[in-house]
Short mmCIF file of C-alpha atoms in Angstrom, two decimals:
data_model
loop_
_atom_site.label_atom_id
_atom_site.label_comp_id
_atom_site.label_asym_id
_atom_site.label_seq_id
_atom_site.Cartn_x
_atom_site.Cartn_y
_atom_site.Cartn_z
CA MET A 1 13.26 58.95 71.79
CA ALA A 2 11.66 60.59 68.36
CA LEU A 3 9.72 57.86 67.55
CA THR A 4 8.48 57.50 71.11
CA LEU A 5 8.43 61.39 70.89
CA LEU A 6 6.56 61.42 67.56
CA ILE A 7 4.08 59.39 68.19
CA VAL A 8 2.92 60.15 71.46
CA SER A 9 2.26 64.03 70.00
CA MET A 10 -0.09 62.34 67.23
CA GLU A 11 -1.72 60.73 68.99
CA GLU A 12 -2.46 62.67 71.91
CA GLY A 13 -2.16 65.99 70.44
CA GLY A 14 -0.77 69.13 71.03
CA GLY A 15 2.18 70.85 69.11
CA THR A 16 4.83 68.43 67.71
CA LEU A 17 7.88 66.95 70.24
CA SER A 18 10.00 65.68 67.13
CA ASN A 19 12.25 68.65 67.29
CA GLN A 20 12.72 67.57 71.40
CA SER A 21 13.97 64.40 70.42
CA VAL A 22 17.47 65.14 70.17
CA PRO A 23 18.40 66.79 73.48
CA LEU A 24 16.22 64.02 75.23
CA THR A 25 18.01 61.25 73.96
CA LEU A 26 21.61 62.92 75.43
CA ALA A 27 20.24 63.17 78.63
CA ILE A 28 18.63 60.12 78.69
CA VAL A 29 22.48 59.04 77.77
CA LEU A 30 24.02 61.05 80.60
CA LEU A 31 21.05 59.78 83.32
CA SER A 32 22.27 56.29 81.96
CA GLN A 33 25.93 57.15 82.88
CA GLY A 34 24.54 58.36 87.19
CA ALA A 35 23.70 62.14 85.72
CA SER A 36 20.72 62.87 87.89
CA PHE A 37 18.59 66.09 85.73
CA ARG A 38 14.98 68.08 86.22
CA ALA A 39 12.66 68.89 83.85
CA GLY A 40 10.12 71.35 85.08
CA ALA A 41 8.39 70.02 88.62
CA ILE A 42 10.27 66.30 87.84
CA THR A 43 13.24 65.32 89.58
CA LEU A 44 14.80 62.36 87.40
CA SER A 45 17.77 60.26 88.95
CA ILE A 46 16.71 56.43 88.98
CA VAL A 47 19.58 55.27 86.69
CA PRO A 48 18.24 52.78 83.58
CA LEU A 49 20.56 50.28 84.78
CA LEU A 50 19.64 48.57 81.50
CA LEU A 51 20.78 51.18 78.98
CA THR A 52 24.09 51.33 81.47
CA VAL A 53 24.26 47.70 80.52
CA LEU A 54 24.11 48.25 77.46
CA LEU A 55 26.90 51.07 77.29
CA ILE A 56 29.36 49.01 79.00
CA TRP A 57 28.84 46.60 76.31
CA LEU A 58 29.33 48.74 73.84
CA ILE A 59 32.10 49.82 75.15
CA ALA A 60 34.00 46.47 75.87
CA TRP A 61 33.01 45.43 72.82
CA LEU A 62 34.16 48.03 70.72
CA THR A 63 38.39 48.14 72.56
CA LYS A 64 38.06 44.28 71.85
CA VAL A 65 37.36 45.34 68.11
CA PHE A 66 40.26 48.20 67.65
CA SER A 67 42.24 47.67 71.04
CA GLY A 68 43.16 47.06 74.50
CA SER A 69 46.33 48.79 75.61
CA PRO A 70 47.21 51.71 78.03
CA LYS A 71 47.81 54.20 75.03
CA ALA A 72 44.18 53.33 73.85
CA TYR A 73 42.45 54.09 77.40
CA VAL A 74 43.66 56.99 77.76
CA THR A 75 43.10 58.46 73.72
CA GLY A 76 39.82 56.61 74.11
CA LEU A 77 38.80 57.66 77.80
CA LEU A 78 39.76 61.97 76.15
CA LEU A 79 37.07 61.48 73.56
CA TRP A 80 34.01 60.08 75.67
CA VAL A 81 35.18 62.61 78.62
CA THR A 82 35.35 65.55 75.55
CA ILE A 83 31.67 64.38 74.19
CA MET A 84 29.82 63.45 76.87
CA TRP A 85 30.66 67.34 77.89
CA ALA A 86 29.36 68.39 75.16
CA PHE A 87 25.89 66.49 75.36
CA THR A 88 25.79 68.73 79.40
CA GLN A 89 26.43 71.78 76.63
CA ASN A 90 22.96 70.71 74.94
CA VAL A 91 21.04 69.04 76.76
CA ALA A 92 17.56 70.29 77.31
CA VAL A 93 16.40 69.81 80.86
CA ILE A 94 18.54 71.25 83.66
CA LEU A 95 20.95 68.92 84.72
CA GLN A 96 21.55 68.08 88.59
CA ASP A 97 25.18 67.69 89.02
CA PRO A 98 28.04 69.83 88.16
CA VAL A 99 29.78 69.29 85.09
CA TRP A 100 32.84 67.94 86.75
CA LEU A 101 30.75 65.13 88.96
CA VAL A 102 29.18 64.20 85.56
CA ILE A 103 32.66 63.58 84.15
CA GLY A 104 33.99 61.82 86.16
CA LYS A 105 31.15 59.36 86.71
CA THR A 106 30.93 59.04 82.43
CA ALA A 107 34.55 58.50 83.09
CA MET A 108 34.20 55.39 85.19
CA VAL A 109 31.51 53.70 83.09
CA PHE A 110 34.35 54.38 80.39
CA THR A 111 36.69 52.73 82.46
CA VAL A 112 34.44 49.65 83.23
CA GLY A 113 33.74 49.22 79.21
CA PHE A 114 37.35 48.85 79.27
CA LEU A 115 38.02 46.56 81.55
CA CYS A 116 35.51 44.24 80.58
CA GLY A 117 36.96 44.82 77.12
CA SER A 118 40.77 44.18 77.57
CA LEU A 119 41.43 42.50 80.74
CA PRO A 120 40.66 38.91 80.05
CA GLN A 121 42.53 39.20 76.68
CA SER A 122 45.60 41.35 78.60
CA SER A 123 49.23 40.48 78.83
CA LEU A 124 48.73 41.42 82.78
CA MET A 125 45.67 38.94 82.95
CA LYS A 126 47.75 35.62 81.51
CA ARG A 127 50.77 36.93 83.77
CA CYS A 128 47.96 37.06 86.78
CA VAL A 129 47.20 33.47 85.60
CA LYS A 130 50.95 32.38 85.48
CA PHE A 131 51.94 33.81 88.69
CA ILE A 132 48.73 31.49 90.60
CA ARG A 133 49.31 28.72 89.25
CA THR A 134 53.15 28.49 90.07
CA ASN A 135 52.55 30.22 93.21
CA ILE A 136 49.73 29.32 94.77
CA SER A 137 48.82 25.76 95.87
CA GLN A 138 45.88 23.84 93.55
CA ARG A 139 43.89 23.57 96.50
CA LEU A 140 44.09 27.21 97.17
CA ALA A 141 43.38 28.35 93.73
CA VAL A 142 40.20 26.32 92.80
CA THR A 143 39.26 27.73 96.65
CA LEU A 144 39.89 31.18 95.35
CA LYS A 145 37.30 30.05 92.13
CA LEU A 146 34.87 28.94 93.68
CA GLY A 147 34.82 32.18 95.92
CA PHE A 148 34.10 34.24 92.99
CA VAL A 149 31.97 31.38 90.86
CA ASN A 150 29.50 31.15 93.85
CA THR A 151 28.32 35.14 93.98
CA LEU A 152 28.21 35.19 90.29
CA ALA A 153 25.95 32.17 90.35
CA LEU A 154 24.01 33.93 93.23
CA LEU A 155 23.54 36.93 92.16
CA LEU A 156 22.89 36.23 88.62
CA GLY A 157 20.25 33.62 90.56
CA TYR A 158 18.85 35.91 92.45
CA LEU A 159 18.37 38.57 89.81
CA ALA A 160 16.74 35.87 87.23
CA ILE A 161 14.50 34.90 90.90
CA GLY A 162 13.52 39.03 90.37
CA LEU A 163 12.48 38.85 86.79
CA ILE A 164 10.72 36.30 87.13
CA THR A 165 8.93 38.04 90.10
CA VAL A 166 8.17 41.27 87.65
CA ILE A 167 6.43 39.18 85.37
CA VAL A 168 4.06 37.61 87.52
CA TRP A 169 3.88 41.78 89.42
CA VAL A 170 2.92 42.65 85.21
CA ILE A 171 0.56 38.82 84.58
CA THR A 172 -1.30 39.26 88.12
CA ASN A 173 -2.01 43.37 87.87
CA GLN A 174 -2.31 43.98 84.16
CA SER A 175 -5.81 44.90 84.47
CA ALA A 176 -4.79 47.95 87.01
CA MET A 177 -2.27 49.43 85.13
CA MET A 178 -5.14 49.23 81.46
CA ARG A 179 -7.34 51.30 84.16
CA VAL A 180 -3.54 54.08 84.62
CA PHE A 181 -3.76 53.92 80.83
CA ASP A 182 -7.71 54.88 80.13
CA ILE A 183 -7.14 57.42 83.20
CA THR A 184 -4.80 59.30 80.50
CA ASN A 185 -6.19 58.58 77.61
CA MET A 186 -3.12 57.12 76.14
CA GLN A 187 -3.88 55.26 73.26
CA THR A 188 -2.50 52.59 71.50
CA GLY A 189 0.86 53.64 70.05
CA SER A 190 1.10 55.49 73.30
CA ARG A 191 1.23 52.56 75.34
CA ILE A 192 3.18 50.50 73.43
CA VAL A 193 6.31 52.92 73.32
CA ILE A 194 6.38 53.92 76.62
CA THR A 195 6.18 50.49 77.45
CA ILE A 196 9.21 50.22 75.52
CA CYS A 197 10.67 53.02 77.26
CA THR A 198 9.60 51.59 80.52
CA LEU A 199 12.56 48.09 80.36
CA ALA A 200 15.28 50.37 80.10
CA TRP A 201 14.58 50.68 84.64
CA LEU A 202 13.88 46.51 84.15
CA PRO A 203 17.16 45.68 85.97
CA ASN A 204 15.54 48.56 88.51
CA LEU A 205 11.70 46.24 89.36
CA CYS A 206 14.25 43.39 89.28
CA LEU A 207 16.31 43.96 92.00
CA TRP A 208 13.24 46.23 93.56
CA ALA A 209 11.57 42.81 93.37
CA ILE A 210 14.51 40.52 95.11
CA SER A 211 14.50 43.06 98.03
CA TRP A 212 10.31 42.64 98.32
CA LEU A 213 10.74 38.85 97.43
CA PHE A 214 13.42 38.48 100.27
CA GLY A 215 11.33 40.57 102.98
CA SER A 216 12.76 44.39 103.09
CA GLY A 217 10.53 46.19 100.57
CA PHE A 218 11.05 49.20 98.85
CA SER A 219 9.32 52.82 98.94
CA VAL A 220 7.81 55.86 96.40
CA GLY A 221 8.71 58.82 97.91
CA ASP A 222 6.39 59.13 101.35
CA LEU A 223 3.28 57.68 99.46
CA ALA A 224 3.55 54.37 99.08
CA SER A 225 6.06 51.44 100.63
CA PHE A 226 5.16 47.20 99.43
CA THR A 227 6.75 45.01 101.73
CA LEU A 228 5.12 41.45 102.42
CA TRP A 229 3.18 42.65 104.77
CA ASN A 230 1.39 45.72 103.77
CA ASP A 231 0.88 47.54 100.68
CA HIS A 232 0.10 51.19 102.23
CA ALA A 233 -0.33 53.24 98.41
CA ALA A 234 -1.98 56.93 98.50
CA GLY A 235 -1.76 59.42 96.05
CA LEU A 236 0.27 58.13 93.11
CA PRO A 237 1.49 59.48 90.60
CA ALA A 238 -0.76 58.24 87.15
CA VAL A 239 2.61 56.29 86.27
CA PRO A 240 1.66 53.05 84.36
CA VAL A 241 4.41 51.31 85.66
CA PHE A 242 3.34 52.28 89.29
CA ALA A 243 0.37 50.02 88.48
CA ILE A 244 2.20 46.69 88.54
CA PHE A 245 3.18 46.88 92.56
CA PRO A 246 2.65 43.22 94.60
CA GLN A 247 -0.32 42.91 97.22
CA ALA A 248 0.80 41.67 100.10
CA VAL A 249 0.85 38.63 101.18
CA SER A 250 -1.59 37.14 103.73
CA ASN A 251 -0.35 33.55 103.44
CA ASP A 252 2.30 32.87 106.68
CA ILE A 253 3.50 30.14 104.32
CA LEU A 254 3.94 31.37 101.40
CA ARG A 255 5.56 34.80 103.34
CA ILE A 256 8.04 32.13 105.25
CA CYS A 257 8.92 30.38 101.83
CA PHE A 258 9.73 33.63 99.92
CA ILE A 259 11.99 34.55 102.97
CA SER A 260 13.74 31.24 102.68
CA ILE A 261 14.79 31.08 99.31
CA PRO A 262 18.42 33.07 99.67
CA PHE A 263 19.14 30.82 102.86
CA VAL A 264 18.32 27.30 100.47
CA CYS A 265 20.67 28.55 97.58
CA GLY A 266 23.11 29.00 99.67
CA PHE A 267 22.88 26.07 101.62
CA ALA A 268 22.62 23.83 97.97
CA ILE A 269 25.23 25.27 96.43
CA SER A 270 27.60 24.90 99.43
CA ILE A 271 26.24 20.92 100.34
CA ILE A 272 27.02 20.18 96.98
CA GLU A 273 30.96 21.66 96.56
CA LEU A 274 31.46 20.22 99.90
CA PHE A 275 31.42 16.59 98.32
CA LEU A 276 31.22 17.81 95.35
CA PRO A 277 34.67 15.78 93.69
CA ARG A 278 35.63 18.10 91.56
CA CYS A 279 35.74 20.65 94.45
CA PHE A 280 36.05 20.45 97.96
CA ALA A 281 35.05 16.70 98.25
CA ILE A 282 34.76 16.62 101.88
CA GLY A 283 34.70 13.42 103.55
CA ALA A 284 36.66 10.60 106.02
CA GLY A 285 38.79 8.48 103.98
CA LYS A 286 38.83 5.02 103.67
CA PRO A 287 38.40 2.77 106.71
CA GLU A 288 42.01 0.53 106.24
CA GLN A 289 43.62 3.92 105.94
CA PRO A 290 45.64 5.72 108.60
CA VAL A 291 43.65 8.73 110.52
CA ARG A 292 45.63 12.41 109.58
CA MET A 293 43.80 14.30 112.04
CA GLY A 294 45.44 17.42 110.71
CA LYS A 295 44.72 16.79 107.26
CA ILE A 296 41.42 15.65 108.14
CA ILE A 297 40.92 18.73 109.93
CA GLY A 298 42.75 21.02 107.78
CA GLN A 299 40.09 19.60 104.44
CA PHE A 300 37.65 22.09 106.67
CA ILE A 301 40.03 25.06 105.94
CA TYR A 302 39.38 26.10 102.34
CA PRO A 303 35.48 25.57 102.37
CA VAL A 304 34.79 28.08 105.18
CA LEU A 305 37.69 30.37 102.71
CA SER A 306 35.46 30.38 100.22
CA PHE A 307 32.22 30.98 101.05
CA PHE A 308 33.68 33.64 103.40
CA LEU A 309 34.78 35.45 100.27
CA THR A 310 31.86 34.82 98.74
CA SER A 311 30.04 36.42 101.63
CA ALA A 312 32.38 39.33 101.13
CA LEU A 313 31.61 40.02 97.68
CA MET A 314 28.54 39.92 98.00
CA ALA A 315 27.97 41.81 100.65
CA LEU A 316 30.11 44.40 98.11
CA LEU A 317 27.89 44.11 94.89
CA VAL A 318 24.50 43.62 96.41
CA ASN A 319 25.07 46.65 98.32
CA ILE A 320 26.19 48.71 95.28
CA LEU A 321 23.35 47.27 92.78
CA PHE A 322 20.40 48.29 94.67
CA GLY A 323 22.13 52.09 95.50
CA LEU A 324 22.32 52.26 91.84
CA SER A 325 18.62 50.98 91.15
CA SER A 326 17.03 53.95 93.33
CA GLY A 327 16.82 57.48 93.21
CA ALA A 328 13.99 60.21 92.60
CA LEU A 329 11.01 61.83 91.00
CA GLY A 330 10.85 64.43 92.94
CA GLN A 331 12.25 67.06 95.29
CA HIS A 332 9.73 66.92 98.17
CA ARG A 333 7.22 63.75 98.18
CA LEU A 334 9.55 61.30 96.06
CA ALA A 335 12.67 62.32 96.73
CA HIS A 336 13.30 58.98 97.22
CA VAL A 337 11.85 56.09 95.05
CA GLY A 338 13.64 52.26 95.47
CA VAL A 339 14.99 50.64 98.14
CA ASP A 340 16.86 50.82 101.43
CA SER A 341 20.56 49.79 100.16
CA VAL A 342 21.27 48.73 103.96
CA ALA A 343 18.18 46.37 105.00
CA SER A 344 18.18 44.99 101.46
CA SER A 345 21.42 44.01 101.89
CA ARG A 346 21.05 42.33 104.42
CA VAL A 347 17.88 40.48 103.62
CA VAL A 348 19.92 38.71 100.82
CA CYS A 349 23.51 38.32 102.24
CA LEU A 350 22.77 37.44 105.04
CA PRO A 351 20.61 34.27 105.14
CA SER A 352 22.61 33.10 102.22
CA ALA A 353 25.97 33.14 104.59
CA LEU A 354 23.84 31.62 106.75
CA GLY A 355 23.26 28.55 104.48
CA PHE A 356 26.71 28.86 104.12
CA SER A 357 27.13 28.25 107.53
CA VAL A 358 25.00 25.07 108.26
CA ALA A 359 26.08 23.20 105.28
CA TRP A 360 29.24 23.72 107.03
CA LEU A 361 28.17 22.26 109.86
CA LEU A 362 26.42 19.48 109.11
CA SER A 363 29.24 18.26 106.82
CA VAL A 364 31.54 18.42 110.23
CA VAL A 365 28.78 16.50 111.51
CA ILE A 366 28.64 14.10 109.12
CA VAL A 367 31.81 13.11 109.23
CA ALA A 368 32.12 13.54 112.82
CA MET A 369 29.30 10.54 113.00
CA VAL A 370 31.36 8.34 110.55
CA PHE A 371 34.23 8.16 112.33
CA ALA A 372 31.69 8.11 115.51
CA MET A 373 31.17 5.32 114.26
CA ARG A 374 34.14 3.61 113.19
CA LEU A 375 36.05 3.66 116.88
CA PHE A 376 32.03 2.34 117.57
CA PHE A 377 33.00 -0.99 115.58
CA GLY A 378 36.17 -0.90 116.24
CA TYR A 379 36.17 -0.96 119.95
CA LEU A 380 33.34 -3.78 119.77
CA ARG A 381 36.22 -6.28 117.63
CA ALA A 382 39.49 -5.27 120.10
CA GLN A 383 36.18 -6.61 122.97
CA GLY A 384 35.24 -9.53 120.48
CA LYS A 385 32.15 -9.21 120.54
CA ILE A 386 31.45 -8.57 116.41
CA SER A 387 33.91 -10.48 114.09
CA ASP A 388 35.74 -8.48 110.57
CA ASN A 389 33.26 -9.32 108.85
CA GLY A 390 30.59 -8.14 110.89
CA THR A 391 29.10 -11.01 112.70
CA ASP A 392 28.25 -11.92 116.04
CA ILE A 393 31.82 -14.11 117.56
CA ASN A 394 29.68 -15.44 120.59
CA ALA A 395 26.51 -15.79 118.97
CA GLY A 396 28.44 -18.21 116.46
CA ALA A 397 30.54 -19.79 118.88
CA ASP A 398 27.09 -20.94 120.81
CA ASP A 399 25.79 -21.87 117.77
CA ILE A 400 28.77 -24.44 117.31
CA GLU A 401 29.13 -25.96 120.71
CA GLY A 402 25.58 -26.50 120.68
CA GLU A 403 25.68 -28.30 117.15
CA SER A 404 28.59 -30.28 118.67
CA SER A 405 26.59 -31.50 121.59
CA HIS A 406 24.17 -33.02 119.37
CA SER A 407 25.96 -34.20 116.85
CA ASP A 408 28.42 -36.31 119.47
CA ALA A 409 25.24 -37.86 121.96
CA PRO A 410 25.10 -41.18 119.35
CA PHE A 411 28.67 -41.59 119.91
CA SER A 412 29.21 -40.77 124.06
CA SER A 413 25.70 -43.46 124.47
CA VAL A 414 27.72 -46.07 123.08
CA GLN A 415 31.27 -45.18 124.82
CA SER A 416 29.24 -44.91 128.36
CA SER A 417 27.37 -47.69 127.69
CA ILE A 418 31.19 -50.18 126.88
CA MET A 419 32.68 -48.37 129.58
CA GLY A 420 29.67 -48.75 132.11
CA SER A 421 30.15 -53.03 131.33
CA THR A 422 31.24 -55.84 133.85
CA PRO A 423 34.16 -58.39 132.76
CA GLU A 424 30.73 -60.92 133.91
CA ASP A 425 28.38 -59.25 131.33
CA GLU A 426 31.14 -59.62 128.81
CA THR A 427 31.36 -63.10 129.45
CA GLN A 428 27.50 -63.89 129.59
CA THR A 429 27.77 -61.73 126.16
CA SER A 430 30.06 -63.97 124.93
#
């Protein structure tokens, strides 16, 4: 922050801003934990999620280095809350939230970081793992594990897709961003440090990109809205990051492809897990084995539990992430910047759940078709139409009969000539 203010004050002129570096740093630390503030006409409540993640990672690392005991949690929480309270008394901006709410938010961030650092190696986690192994069947444990793994894989995959989308926005609209820099007469050094500071909100942009790509969109207050179908914008502030926001997609096929991404992801993951031997291993069994319908039907129950768990966790976490990514830049026309968390969660979670359902139904149809084919061939064997090796019995019998008739023709002619002779003929022949 000190370097940013120094470069900006040197290049843009005016008085020095370095004396504001500490108060602004304290305000940003509080903002990264959800405490909004107001500075003049600007009200900032959009949480820089990258700083939040780094702060949680820092607390988790300190927990691993020192201690993860309950006593360490209590003392660490008291120290953390005290430091954050001291921050609230020394900021140069007006905090929008009351002090008790700021303290509660900072305590929640510390708790999340402490749990991330202490739970993986705690005795409680070991006892939970032991309880699961001794009291829960292996099939059910694998089902629950796959539910959590699917949730993590989908979230990371969607965030990666959002990051790629943001990169495409930057490449496509970099000329517009340069025009904003020129309009504000921002010099090279200021451009660099402002761009670096903007990276703190990169996860927010990735979440907005996910909402836009999957069919919901996002808005900048009452001034602009961006979806796949329109890109209405009028009177936006001269903020460089606003210049990278996308235009509408005119190609209908491309829009359909974008909207279908969560369905395809859910379908692909489900198909792989349903038939992979190390996962659910759905199958009809070997033909020579006796058919047990209870076992056949039961193997489709566990995937339903796993996919239901994944859908529930996705709905919860996606709603939380979309809610955290949005906020305000003002009090009137910029009172809400970001996404509608409910609508955005719907376009992400519903197609993913539909992909799970279609894949599960397809597996049921495939197994049913295998049993139908076996019943059909078993019926043909019972009727004597085909042999055990699949050849046509009637066709083989006709061939054998034809061959025998042709091969017996010389012998039958000799037999008829002998049987048709009379004694006189035999005497004359003699």
